[in-house]
Amino acid sequence: MTKSISEILEQTEFSKEDIVQLLQSDDKEQQVIFAKANEIKKEYVGLKTYYRGLVEFSNYCTKNCYYCGIRAGNKEVVRYDLSDDQILEAVQYAHKNKYASVVFQSGERSDEAFILRIEELLRKVKETTNNEIGITLSLGEQSLETYQKWFNAGAHRYLLRIETTNKELYYKIHPHNKKHNFESRIQALYDLKRAGYQTGTGVMIALPFQTYEDLANDLLFFKNFDIDMVGMGPYIEHHDTPLYEFRDKLMPLKDRFYLSLRMISILRIMMKDINIAAATALQAIDPIGREKAIKAGANIIMPNITPSHNRVNYQLYENKPCIDEGADDCTNCLEARIAMTGDTVAYGEWGDSTHFKNRTKNI
Ligand code: 5AD
Ligand code: SF4
Ligand code: FES
């Protein structure tokens, strides 16, 4: 006999089949999952939302992921690279507004000049903020040595999405070559942990060719890898990418959106004390998408603090929100939005992963 959603939710461990069933639940059933996730969030990490001011400082990229609007092969993109002063100005904004943490994200580069630039930038950020700003990096696959260098210079969290844990699917959405290698990506996650980072990963949800089983395996991967943070969101097609060809195979946007919320909720129930981001891609589908994710178990939002004239050139997917707004607009807008969810904004708190603290307590 099949189990009901409520029966599954009472268990302490979920099998792959349980997760598939939860992922397939209907509109009414998913409300039970969302409510349970919010309850667990309240108990384990509190009804608090932490900010990470996002600086998308450069859209130069040496890779060619088939889904991404800023991949090297897209000649339609106007490339930019913010100066250190521009980045530091965005950091000052975050610091003044008590965001407490920033995320530096760019396309992937691993040349010496880039590695050194980031190292020096990290030291400057620490210096100019009195060591008060927490720094997350999202700069792709690098060597263990580079990860260590950046860690020593002050970064302490790192996000590297695995994108999908199905190797076959991985090579449908990336070229199959040295630069895009599934095993190297997994290795990079191990290296990040080894270098001492709070380590974050994630996947895209509702990719062409992706199954519910794939997504269940993704969640089990996060759990087995004992990840500290997860950022995952819906795949949104971009017209200037090779994957656009398969747009007929996609679920309607609304279904991708709710499937993403169920992924977040199920993960919160499986991994009670990790940090889970409300991905910006959710808001590209639903105007209050991130807020819905906060109510469904997410506890991190990454407000964009990139100077607004550059935002238009950092479009990984279509319909990206807030590309015309400045940082001030987003701060005011977001606070009101979060209050509506029942969470409070944890201004001035780093909001390190409780899971990381728990897993490293005895080391
Ligand atoms: N739709 C949704 N997410 C995307 N990303 C890149 N392109 C897309 C897209 N078309 C995500 C990837 C990457 C992160 C920075 O942005 O998961 O890791
Ligand atoms: Fe480059 Fe990242 Fe886009 Fe891949 S997803 S093309 S690495 S910016
Ligand atoms: Fe950017 Fe509302 S969050 S304008």
mmCIF file of C-alpha atoms and ligand atoms in Angstrom:
data_model
loop_
_atom_site.group_PDB
_atom_site.id
_atom_site.type_symbol
_atom_site.label_atom_id
_atom_site.label_comp_id
_atom_site.label_asym_id
_atom_site.label_seq_id
_atom_site.Cartn_x
_atom_site.Cartn_y
_atom_site.Cartn_z
ATOM 1 C CA MET A 1 0.000 0.000 0.000
ATOM 2 C CA THR A 2 1.317 3.456 -0.764
ATOM 3 C CA LYS A 3 1.962 5.792 2.122
ATOM 4 C CA SER A 4 0.333 9.183 2.512
ATOM 5 C CA ILE A 5 2.417 12.363 2.491
ATOM 6 C CA SER A 6 1.752 12.836 6.224
ATOM 7 C CA GLU A 7 2.901 9.296 6.962
ATOM 8 C CA ILE A 8 6.150 9.853 5.085
ATOM 9 C CA LEU A 9 6.733 13.134 6.901
ATOM 10 C CA GLU A 10 6.521 11.362 10.259
ATOM 11 C CA GLN A 11 9.541 9.199 9.404
ATOM 12 C CA THR A 12 13.031 10.223 10.498
ATOM 13 C CA GLU A 13 14.708 8.995 7.314
ATOM 14 C CA PHE A 14 13.458 9.114 3.722
ATOM 15 C CA SER A 15 14.174 6.549 1.032
ATOM 16 C CA LYS A 16 14.579 7.614 -2.573
ATOM 17 C CA GLU A 17 11.033 6.392 -3.239
ATOM 18 C CA ASP A 18 9.684 8.477 -0.354
ATOM 19 C CA ILE A 19 11.403 11.560 -1.741
ATOM 20 C CA VAL A 20 10.055 10.936 -5.237
ATOM 21 C CA GLN A 21 6.570 10.692 -3.769
ATOM 22 C CA LEU A 22 7.030 13.944 -1.833
ATOM 23 C CA LEU A 23 8.336 15.653 -4.977
ATOM 24 C CA GLN A 24 5.274 14.539 -6.905
ATOM 25 C CA SER A 25 2.733 15.753 -4.386
ATOM 26 C CA ASP A 26 -0.146 17.910 -5.570
ATOM 27 C CA ASP A 27 -1.136 21.471 -4.644
ATOM 28 C CA LYS A 28 -2.901 20.450 -1.469
ATOM 29 C CA GLU A 29 -0.360 17.907 -0.294
ATOM 30 C CA GLN A 30 2.526 20.286 -0.799
ATOM 31 C CA GLN A 31 1.026 22.690 1.734
ATOM 32 C CA VAL A 32 1.594 20.024 4.388
ATOM 33 C CA ILE A 33 5.241 19.743 3.319
ATOM 34 C CA PHE A 34 5.743 23.528 3.341
ATOM 35 C CA ALA A 35 4.194 23.830 6.812
ATOM 36 C CA LYS A 36 6.330 21.024 8.216
ATOM 37 C CA ALA A 37 9.481 22.611 6.758
ATOM 38 C CA ASN A 38 8.664 25.974 8.295
ATOM 39 C CA GLU A 39 8.082 24.299 11.667
ATOM 40 C CA ILE A 40 11.471 22.602 11.489
ATOM 41 C CA LYS A 41 13.130 25.816 10.418
ATOM 42 C CA LYS A 42 11.627 27.561 13.450
ATOM 43 C CA GLU A 43 12.864 24.879 15.810
ATOM 44 C CA TYR A 44 16.400 24.388 14.453
ATOM 45 C CA VAL A 45 17.543 27.683 12.951
ATOM 46 C CA GLY A 46 14.828 30.157 13.950
ATOM 47 C CA LEU A 47 12.439 32.226 11.849
ATOM 48 C CA LYS A 48 15.220 34.496 10.693
ATOM 49 C CA THR A 49 16.414 35.481 7.247
ATOM 50 C CA TYR A 50 20.089 36.254 6.746
ATOM 51 C CA TYR A 51 21.312 38.559 4.007
ATOM 52 C CA ARG A 52 24.277 37.989 1.745
ATOM 53 C CA GLY A 53 24.891 41.061 -0.402
ATOM 54 C CA LEU A 54 25.614 39.701 -3.865
ATOM 55 C CA VAL A 55 28.297 41.364 -6.001
ATOM 56 C CA GLU A 56 28.364 39.979 -9.525
ATOM 57 C CA PHE A 57 31.666 41.666 -10.204
ATOM 58 C CA SER A 58 32.492 40.264 -13.639
ATOM 59 C CA ASN A 59 30.742 38.365 -16.409
ATOM 60 C CA TYR A 60 33.921 37.212 -18.145
ATOM 61 C CA CYS A 61 33.842 33.435 -18.210
ATOM 62 C CA THR A 62 36.102 30.787 -19.726
ATOM 63 C CA LYS A 63 33.463 28.053 -19.646
ATOM 64 C CA ASN A 64 30.603 27.137 -21.874
ATOM 65 C CA CYS A 65 27.805 25.663 -19.799
ATOM 66 C CA TYR A 66 24.941 25.068 -22.237
ATOM 67 C CA TYR A 67 22.286 26.687 -20.023
ATOM 68 C CA CYS A 68 24.029 29.912 -19.125
ATOM 69 C CA GLY A 69 23.523 33.288 -20.765
ATOM 70 C CA ILE A 70 27.033 34.570 -19.997
ATOM 71 C CA ARG A 71 28.980 31.544 -21.219
ATOM 72 C CA ALA A 72 32.152 32.252 -23.192
ATOM 73 C CA GLY A 73 30.540 31.309 -26.512
ATOM 74 C CA ASN A 74 27.788 33.938 -26.253
ATOM 75 C CA LYS A 75 29.046 36.834 -28.348
ATOM 76 C CA GLU A 76 25.942 38.952 -27.652
ATOM 77 C CA VAL A 77 27.011 39.747 -24.096
ATOM 78 C CA VAL A 78 28.715 43.022 -23.232
ATOM 79 C CA ARG A 79 31.517 41.933 -20.913
ATOM 80 C CA TYR A 80 32.425 43.914 -17.784
ATOM 81 C CA ASP A 81 34.787 43.652 -14.864
ATOM 82 C CA LEU A 82 34.237 45.972 -11.908
ATOM 83 C CA SER A 83 37.260 47.725 -10.442
ATOM 84 C CA ASP A 84 38.327 46.905 -6.888
ATOM 85 C CA ASP A 85 37.060 50.325 -5.823
ATOM 86 C CA GLN A 86 33.620 49.619 -7.259
ATOM 87 C CA ILE A 87 33.527 46.282 -5.465
ATOM 88 C CA LEU A 88 34.682 47.847 -2.213
ATOM 89 C CA GLU A 89 31.979 50.480 -2.553
ATOM 90 C CA ALA A 90 29.334 47.768 -2.807
ATOM 91 C CA VAL A 91 30.890 46.111 0.255
ATOM 92 C CA GLN A 92 30.692 49.420 2.138
ATOM 93 C CA TYR A 93 27.027 49.597 1.266
ATOM 94 C CA ALA A 94 26.457 46.121 2.692
ATOM 95 C CA HIS A 95 28.473 46.938 5.807
ATOM 96 C CA LYS A 96 26.621 50.191 6.477
ATOM 97 C CA ASN A 97 23.273 48.541 6.002
ATOM 98 C CA LYS A 98 24.198 45.689 8.359
ATOM 99 C CA TYR A 99 24.040 42.966 5.739
ATOM 100 C CA ALA A 100 26.918 41.306 7.632
ATOM 101 C CA SER A 101 27.949 39.084 4.726
ATOM 102 C CA VAL A 102 28.705 39.448 1.042
ATOM 103 C CA VAL A 103 28.966 36.993 -1.847
ATOM 104 C CA PHE A 104 31.434 37.582 -4.656
ATOM 105 C CA GLN A 105 30.357 35.904 -7.849
ATOM 106 C CA SER A 106 31.730 36.000 -11.381
ATOM 107 C CA GLY A 107 32.215 33.846 -14.422
ATOM 108 C CA GLU A 108 34.899 31.216 -14.042
ATOM 109 C CA ARG A 109 38.556 32.114 -14.489
ATOM 110 C CA SER A 110 41.574 30.449 -12.972
ATOM 111 C CA ASP A 111 44.531 32.356 -14.408
ATOM 112 C CA GLU A 112 47.259 33.614 -12.058
ATOM 113 C CA ALA A 113 46.236 37.266 -12.394
ATOM 114 C CA PHE A 114 42.674 36.456 -11.341
ATOM 115 C CA ILE A 115 43.749 34.305 -8.403
ATOM 116 C CA LEU A 116 46.040 37.026 -7.111
ATOM 117 C CA ARG A 117 43.476 39.747 -7.654
ATOM 118 C CA ILE A 118 40.908 37.911 -5.554
ATOM 119 C CA GLU A 119 43.434 37.221 -2.822
ATOM 120 C CA GLU A 120 44.315 40.896 -2.559
ATOM 121 C CA LEU A 121 40.701 41.977 -2.796
ATOM 122 C CA LEU A 122 39.756 39.704 0.098
ATOM 123 C CA ARG A 123 42.420 41.294 2.298
ATOM 124 C CA LYS A 124 41.201 44.766 1.352
ATOM 125 C CA VAL A 125 37.613 43.839 2.195
ATOM 126 C CA LYS A 126 38.636 42.584 5.617
ATOM 127 C CA GLU A 127 40.747 45.674 6.244
ATOM 128 C CA THR A 128 38.134 48.200 5.180
ATOM 129 C CA THR A 129 35.354 46.603 7.203
ATOM 130 C CA ASN A 130 37.263 45.959 10.406
ATOM 131 C CA ASN A 131 36.962 42.222 9.822
ATOM 132 C CA GLU A 132 33.239 42.588 10.312
ATOM 133 C CA ILE A 133 32.007 41.331 6.948
ATOM 134 C CA GLY A 134 31.621 37.605 6.303
ATOM 135 C CA ILE A 135 32.712 36.601 2.812
ATOM 136 C CA THR A 136 31.268 33.877 0.603
ATOM 137 C CA LEU A 137 32.879 33.120 -2.743
ATOM 138 C CA SER A 138 31.163 31.714 -5.804
ATOM 139 C CA LEU A 139 33.991 31.598 -8.325
ATOM 140 C CA GLY A 140 33.736 28.098 -9.687
ATOM 141 C CA GLU A 141 36.214 25.241 -9.808
ATOM 142 C CA GLN A 142 39.711 26.040 -8.617
ATOM 143 C CA SER A 143 42.661 24.037 -7.320
ATOM 144 C CA LEU A 144 42.897 23.110 -3.640
ATOM 145 C CA GLU A 145 45.853 25.471 -3.408
ATOM 146 C CA THR A 146 43.783 28.387 -4.707
ATOM 147 C CA TYR A 147 40.927 27.549 -2.361
ATOM 148 C CA GLN A 148 43.411 27.558 0.524
ATOM 149 C CA LYS A 149 44.936 30.842 -0.572
ATOM 150 C CA TRP A 150 41.551 32.550 -0.639
ATOM 151 C CA PHE A 151 40.536 30.980 2.655
ATOM 152 C CA ASN A 152 43.692 32.315 4.289
ATOM 153 C CA ALA A 153 42.935 35.741 2.851
ATOM 154 C CA GLY A 154 39.564 35.845 4.609
ATOM 155 C CA ALA A 155 36.854 33.993 2.684
ATOM 156 C CA HIS A 156 35.115 31.377 4.779
ATOM 157 C CA ARG A 157 32.162 30.118 2.766
ATOM 158 C CA TYR A 158 32.092 28.868 -0.804
ATOM 159 C CA LEU A 159 29.268 28.016 -3.149
ATOM 160 C CA LEU A 160 29.821 25.581 -5.983
ATOM 161 C CA ARG A 161 26.686 24.072 -7.411
ATOM 162 C CA ILE A 162 27.057 20.533 -8.679
ATOM 163 C CA GLU A 163 24.180 21.488 -11.054
ATOM 164 C CA THR A 164 23.010 17.851 -11.242
ATOM 165 C CA THR A 165 24.344 14.669 -9.662
ATOM 166 C CA ASN A 166 23.314 12.587 -12.672
ATOM 167 C CA LYS A 167 26.532 12.257 -14.648
ATOM 168 C CA GLU A 168 24.751 11.572 -17.917
ATOM 169 C CA LEU A 169 22.570 14.624 -17.506
ATOM 170 C CA TYR A 170 25.639 16.641 -16.496
ATOM 171 C CA TYR A 171 27.098 15.994 -19.941
ATOM 172 C CA LYS A 172 23.846 16.887 -21.662
ATOM 173 C CA ILE A 173 23.983 20.361 -20.130
ATOM 174 C CA HIS A 174 27.757 20.895 -20.373
ATOM 175 C CA PRO A 175 30.318 20.171 -23.052
ATOM 176 C CA HIS A 176 32.214 16.947 -22.332
ATOM 177 C CA ASN A 177 35.822 18.060 -22.071
ATOM 178 C CA LYS A 178 38.601 18.833 -19.613
ATOM 179 C CA LYS A 179 37.097 22.131 -18.541
ATOM 180 C CA HIS A 180 33.716 20.590 -17.861
ATOM 181 C CA ASN A 181 34.313 17.374 -16.010
ATOM 182 C CA PHE A 182 31.876 15.800 -13.582
ATOM 183 C CA GLU A 183 34.524 14.098 -11.420
ATOM 184 C CA SER A 184 36.542 17.321 -11.124
ATOM 185 C CA ARG A 185 33.477 19.131 -9.899
ATOM 186 C CA ILE A 186 32.869 16.567 -7.163
ATOM 187 C CA GLN A 187 36.564 16.710 -6.287
ATOM 188 C CA ALA A 188 36.312 20.497 -5.989
ATOM 189 C CA LEU A 189 33.597 20.090 -3.349
ATOM 190 C CA TYR A 190 35.854 17.775 -1.327
ATOM 191 C CA ASP A 191 38.698 20.282 -1.705
ATOM 192 C CA LEU A 192 36.515 23.097 -0.411
ATOM 193 C CA LYS A 193 35.682 21.133 2.706
ATOM 194 C CA ARG A 194 39.318 20.228 3.166
ATOM 195 C CA ALA A 195 40.365 23.881 2.867
ATOM 196 C CA GLY A 196 38.023 24.622 5.777
ATOM 197 C CA TYR A 197 35.131 26.386 4.086
ATOM 198 C CA GLN A 198 31.512 26.183 5.001
ATOM 199 C CA THR A 199 30.667 24.434 1.802
ATOM 200 C CA GLY A 200 27.606 25.023 -0.290
ATOM 201 C CA THR A 201 26.295 23.350 -3.391
ATOM 202 C CA GLY A 202 23.055 23.056 -5.286
ATOM 203 C CA VAL A 203 21.337 22.036 -8.471
ATOM 204 C CA MET A 204 19.079 23.413 -11.131
ATOM 205 C CA ILE A 205 15.551 22.113 -10.934
ATOM 206 C CA ALA A 206 13.379 21.021 -13.870
ATOM 207 C CA LEU A 207 16.165 20.887 -16.427
ATOM 208 C CA PRO A 208 15.320 19.261 -19.744
ATOM 209 C CA PHE A 209 15.755 15.463 -19.421
ATOM 210 C CA GLN A 210 15.786 15.619 -15.598
ATOM 211 C CA THR A 211 13.582 13.140 -13.708
ATOM 212 C CA TYR A 212 12.094 13.126 -10.205
ATOM 213 C CA GLU A 213 14.539 10.327 -9.400
ATOM 214 C CA ASP A 214 17.418 12.578 -10.388
ATOM 215 C CA LEU A 215 16.178 15.252 -8.006
ATOM 216 C CA ALA A 216 15.711 12.722 -5.195
ATOM 217 C CA ASN A 217 19.310 11.599 -5.789
ATOM 218 C CA ASP A 218 20.436 15.224 -5.630
ATOM 219 C CA LEU A 219 18.859 15.629 -2.196
ATOM 220 C CA LEU A 220 20.398 12.366 -0.994
ATOM 221 C CA PHE A 221 23.761 13.556 -2.295
ATOM 222 C CA PHE A 222 23.542 16.747 -0.200
ATOM 223 C CA LYS A 223 22.764 14.632 2.834
ATOM 224 C CA ASN A 224 25.511 12.044 2.253
ATOM 225 C CA PHE A 225 28.067 14.725 1.478
ATOM 226 C CA ASP A 226 27.028 16.448 4.714
ATOM 227 C CA ILE A 227 26.799 19.807 3.003
ATOM 228 C CA ASP A 228 26.553 23.041 5.043
ATOM 229 C CA MET A 229 24.609 25.236 2.645
ATOM 230 C CA VAL A 230 22.440 24.764 -0.417
ATOM 231 C CA GLY A 231 21.291 27.150 -3.111
ATOM 232 C CA MET A 232 19.048 25.659 -5.741
ATOM 233 C CA GLY A 233 16.431 27.041 -8.038
ATOM 234 C CA PRO A 234 14.452 26.485 -11.188
ATOM 235 C CA TYR A 235 16.150 26.235 -14.546
ATOM 236 C CA ILE A 236 15.033 29.128 -16.734
ATOM 237 C CA GLU A 237 15.820 28.983 -20.412
ATOM 238 C CA HIS A 238 17.890 31.689 -22.077
ATOM 239 C CA HIS A 239 17.442 32.261 -25.818
ATOM 240 C CA ASP A 240 21.172 32.665 -26.533
ATOM 241 C CA THR A 241 22.148 29.227 -25.222
ATOM 242 C CA PRO A 242 22.383 25.751 -26.781
ATOM 243 C CA LEU A 243 19.924 24.281 -24.265
ATOM 244 C CA TYR A 244 17.213 26.621 -25.554
ATOM 245 C CA GLU A 245 16.614 24.078 -28.289
ATOM 246 C CA PHE A 246 14.937 21.804 -25.738
ATOM 247 C CA ARG A 247 12.481 24.362 -24.378
ATOM 248 C CA ASP A 248 9.561 22.230 -25.571
ATOM 249 C CA LYS A 249 10.605 19.557 -23.100
ATOM 250 C CA LEU A 250 10.232 21.851 -20.099
ATOM 251 C CA MET A 251 7.484 21.955 -17.517
ATOM 252 C CA PRO A 252 5.410 25.148 -17.408
ATOM 253 C CA LEU A 253 7.205 27.814 -15.338
ATOM 254 C CA LYS A 254 4.678 27.599 -12.537
ATOM 255 C CA ASP A 255 5.292 23.867 -12.115
ATOM 256 C CA ARG A 256 9.053 24.421 -12.107
ATOM 257 C CA PHE A 257 8.532 26.998 -9.420
ATOM 258 C CA TYR A 258 6.502 24.782 -7.089
ATOM 259 C CA LEU A 259 8.774 21.820 -7.686
ATOM 260 C CA SER A 260 11.650 24.045 -6.554
ATOM 261 C CA LEU A 261 9.755 24.989 -3.390
ATOM 262 C CA ARG A 262 9.119 21.309 -2.652
ATOM 263 C CA MET A 263 12.835 20.597 -3.121
ATOM 264 C CA ILE A 264 13.637 23.321 -0.574
ATOM 265 C CA SER A 265 11.079 22.071 1.935
ATOM 266 C CA ILE A 266 12.076 18.428 1.663
ATOM 267 C CA LEU A 267 15.721 19.382 2.111
ATOM 268 C CA ARG A 268 14.893 21.456 5.199
ATOM 269 C CA ILE A 269 13.122 18.427 6.653
ATOM 270 C CA MET A 270 16.067 16.143 5.780
ATOM 271 C CA MET A 271 18.851 18.523 6.852
ATOM 272 C CA LYS A 272 17.383 20.593 9.644
ATOM 273 C CA ASP A 273 20.249 22.908 10.538
ATOM 274 C CA ILE A 274 21.803 23.853 7.179
ATOM 275 C CA ASN A 275 21.532 27.196 5.438
ATOM 276 C CA ILE A 276 19.233 27.175 2.427
ATOM 277 C CA ALA A 277 19.061 30.083 0.012
ATOM 278 C CA ALA A 278 15.917 31.404 -1.597
ATOM 279 C CA ALA A 279 17.324 31.512 -5.127
ATOM 280 C CA THR A 280 16.825 34.677 -7.125
ATOM 281 C CA ALA A 281 15.648 32.582 -10.086
ATOM 282 C CA LEU A 282 12.467 31.899 -8.068
ATOM 283 C CA GLN A 283 11.622 35.570 -8.289
ATOM 284 C CA ALA A 284 12.071 35.552 -12.041
ATOM 285 C CA ILE A 285 8.974 33.312 -12.144
ATOM 286 C CA ASP A 286 6.860 34.609 -9.274
ATOM 287 C CA PRO A 287 7.047 38.223 -8.023
ATOM 288 C CA ILE A 288 7.018 36.949 -4.439
ATOM 289 C CA GLY A 289 8.946 33.773 -5.201
ATOM 290 C CA ARG A 290 11.767 34.258 -2.731
ATOM 291 C CA GLU A 291 9.315 35.100 0.029
ATOM 292 C CA LYS A 292 7.402 31.903 -0.663
ATOM 293 C CA ALA A 293 10.689 30.010 -0.374
ATOM 294 C CA ILE A 294 11.367 31.662 2.994
ATOM 295 C CA LYS A 295 8.022 30.338 4.218
ATOM 296 C CA ALA A 296 8.884 26.916 2.838
ATOM 297 C CA GLY A 297 12.143 26.500 4.741
ATOM 298 C CA ALA A 298 14.795 28.755 3.171
ATOM 299 C CA ASN A 299 16.690 31.133 5.490
ATOM 300 C CA ILE A 300 19.101 33.035 3.233
ATOM 301 C CA ILE A 301 18.478 35.787 0.692
ATOM 302 C CA MET A 302 21.128 37.263 -1.546
ATOM 303 C CA PRO A 303 20.101 40.847 -2.318
ATOM 304 C CA ASN A 304 21.892 42.110 -5.382
ATOM 305 C CA ILE A 305 24.266 44.963 -4.494
ATOM 306 C CA THR A 306 26.028 45.051 -7.869
ATOM 307 C CA PRO A 307 25.986 48.652 -9.206
ATOM 308 C CA SER A 308 22.738 48.692 -11.196
ATOM 309 C CA HIS A 309 24.095 49.641 -14.652
ATOM 310 C CA ASN A 310 26.085 46.386 -14.704
ATOM 311 C CA ARG A 311 23.209 44.157 -13.682
ATOM 312 C CA VAL A 312 21.715 44.056 -17.127
ATOM 313 C CA ASN A 313 24.853 42.302 -18.397
ATOM 314 C CA TYR A 314 24.786 39.526 -15.807
ATOM 315 C CA GLN A 315 21.807 37.625 -17.082
ATOM 316 C CA LEU A 316 22.370 33.916 -16.611
ATOM 317 C CA TYR A 317 18.685 33.395 -17.430
ATOM 318 C CA GLU A 318 15.825 35.480 -18.724
ATOM 319 C CA ASN A 319 13.564 37.775 -16.751
ATOM 320 C CA LYS A 320 16.085 38.246 -13.942
ATOM 321 C CA PRO A 321 14.554 40.553 -11.301
ATOM 322 C CA CYS A 322 15.884 43.849 -9.942
ATOM 323 C CA ILE A 323 18.125 44.640 -12.896
ATOM 324 C CA ASP A 324 16.863 48.240 -12.931
ATOM 325 C CA GLU A 325 16.899 48.757 -9.190
ATOM 326 C CA GLY A 326 19.758 50.114 -7.115
ATOM 327 C CA ALA A 327 20.865 48.532 -3.856
ATOM 328 C CA ASP A 328 18.846 51.012 -1.778
ATOM 329 C CA ASP A 329 15.637 50.115 -3.557
ATOM 330 C CA CYS A 330 16.193 46.452 -2.868
ATOM 331 C CA THR A 331 16.972 46.968 0.820
ATOM 332 C CA ASN A 332 13.728 48.795 1.519
ATOM 333 C CA CYS A 333 11.693 46.564 -0.698
ATOM 334 C CA LEU A 334 13.075 43.367 0.793
ATOM 335 C CA GLU A 335 12.601 44.265 4.426
ATOM 336 C CA ALA A 336 8.894 44.783 3.863
ATOM 337 C CA ARG A 337 8.684 41.581 1.874
ATOM 338 C CA ILE A 338 10.371 39.493 4.538
ATOM 339 C CA ALA A 339 8.225 40.905 7.318
ATOM 340 C CA MET A 340 5.248 39.482 5.422
ATOM 341 C CA THR A 341 6.637 35.960 5.673
ATOM 342 C CA GLY A 342 6.769 36.030 9.479
ATOM 343 C CA ASP A 343 10.585 36.022 9.517
ATOM 344 C CA THR A 344 12.739 38.828 10.838
ATOM 345 C CA VAL A 345 15.824 40.041 9.002
ATOM 346 C CA ALA A 346 18.932 39.104 10.978
ATOM 347 C CA TYR A 347 20.743 42.413 10.471
ATOM 348 C CA GLY A 348 24.327 42.449 11.668
ATOM 349 C CA GLU A 349 24.571 38.680 12.146
ATOM 350 C CA TRP A 350 26.855 36.564 9.995
ATOM 351 C CA GLY A 351 24.431 33.674 10.076
ATOM 352 C CA ASP A 352 27.036 30.954 9.685
ATOM 353 C CA SER A 353 25.693 27.521 8.946
ATOM 354 C CA THR A 354 24.572 25.947 12.225
ATOM 355 C CA HIS A 355 25.260 22.623 10.570
ATOM 356 C CA PHE A 356 28.884 23.586 10.010
ATOM 357 C CA LYS A 357 29.233 24.578 13.662
ATOM 358 C CA ASN A 358 27.728 21.286 14.750
ATOM 359 C CA ARG A 359 29.847 19.168 12.434
ATOM 360 C CA THR A 360 33.132 20.867 13.385
ATOM 361 C CA LYS A 361 32.463 21.174 17.130
ATOM 362 C CA ASN A 362 34.630 18.219 18.064
ATOM 363 C CA ILE A 363 37.480 18.780 15.643
HETATM 364 N N1 5AD B 1 18.613 28.987 -15.178
HETATM 365 C C1 5AD B 1 18.741 28.868 -13.844
HETATM 366 N N2 5AD B 1 19.917 28.916 -13.193
HETATM 367 C C2 5AD B 1 21.013 29.121 -13.935
HETATM 368 N N3 5AD B 1 22.314 29.198 -13.588
HETATM 369 C C3 5AD B 1 23.041 29.415 -14.707
HETATM 370 N N4 5AD B 1 22.230 29.470 -15.777
HETATM 371 C C4 5AD B 1 20.959 29.276 -15.325
HETATM 372 C C5 5AD B 1 19.698 29.202 -15.953
HETATM 373 N N5 5AD B 1 19.558 29.340 -17.282
HETATM 374 C C6 5AD B 1 22.790 28.976 -12.234
HETATM 375 C C7 5AD B 1 23.769 27.801 -12.175
HETATM 376 C C8 5AD B 1 25.039 28.419 -11.632
HETATM 377 C C9 5AD B 1 24.512 29.631 -10.915
HETATM 378 C C10 5AD B 1 25.532 30.698 -10.709
HETATM 379 O O1 5AD B 1 23.472 30.092 -11.748
HETATM 380 O O2 5AD B 1 23.263 26.821 -11.276
HETATM 381 O O3 5AD B 1 25.733 27.572 -10.755
HETATM 382 FE FE1 SF4 B 2 30.449 30.422 -16.711
HETATM 383 FE FE2 SF4 B 2 29.163 29.839 -14.431
HETATM 384 FE FE3 SF4 B 2 27.786 30.499 -16.643
HETATM 385 FE FE4 SF4 B 2 29.055 28.117 -16.507
HETATM 386 S S1 SF4 B 2 27.302 28.810 -15.194
HETATM 387 S S2 SF4 B 2 29.100 29.536 -18.248
HETATM 388 S S3 SF4 B 2 30.889 28.676 -15.338
HETATM 389 S S4 SF4 B 2 29.174 31.828 -15.489
HETATM 390 FE FE1 FES B 3 15.080 44.379 -5.573
HETATM 391 FE FE2 FES B 3 12.554 44.540 -4.451
HETATM 392 S S1 FES B 3 14.186 43.203 -3.937
HETATM 393 S S2 FES B 3 13.526 45.879 -5.886
#
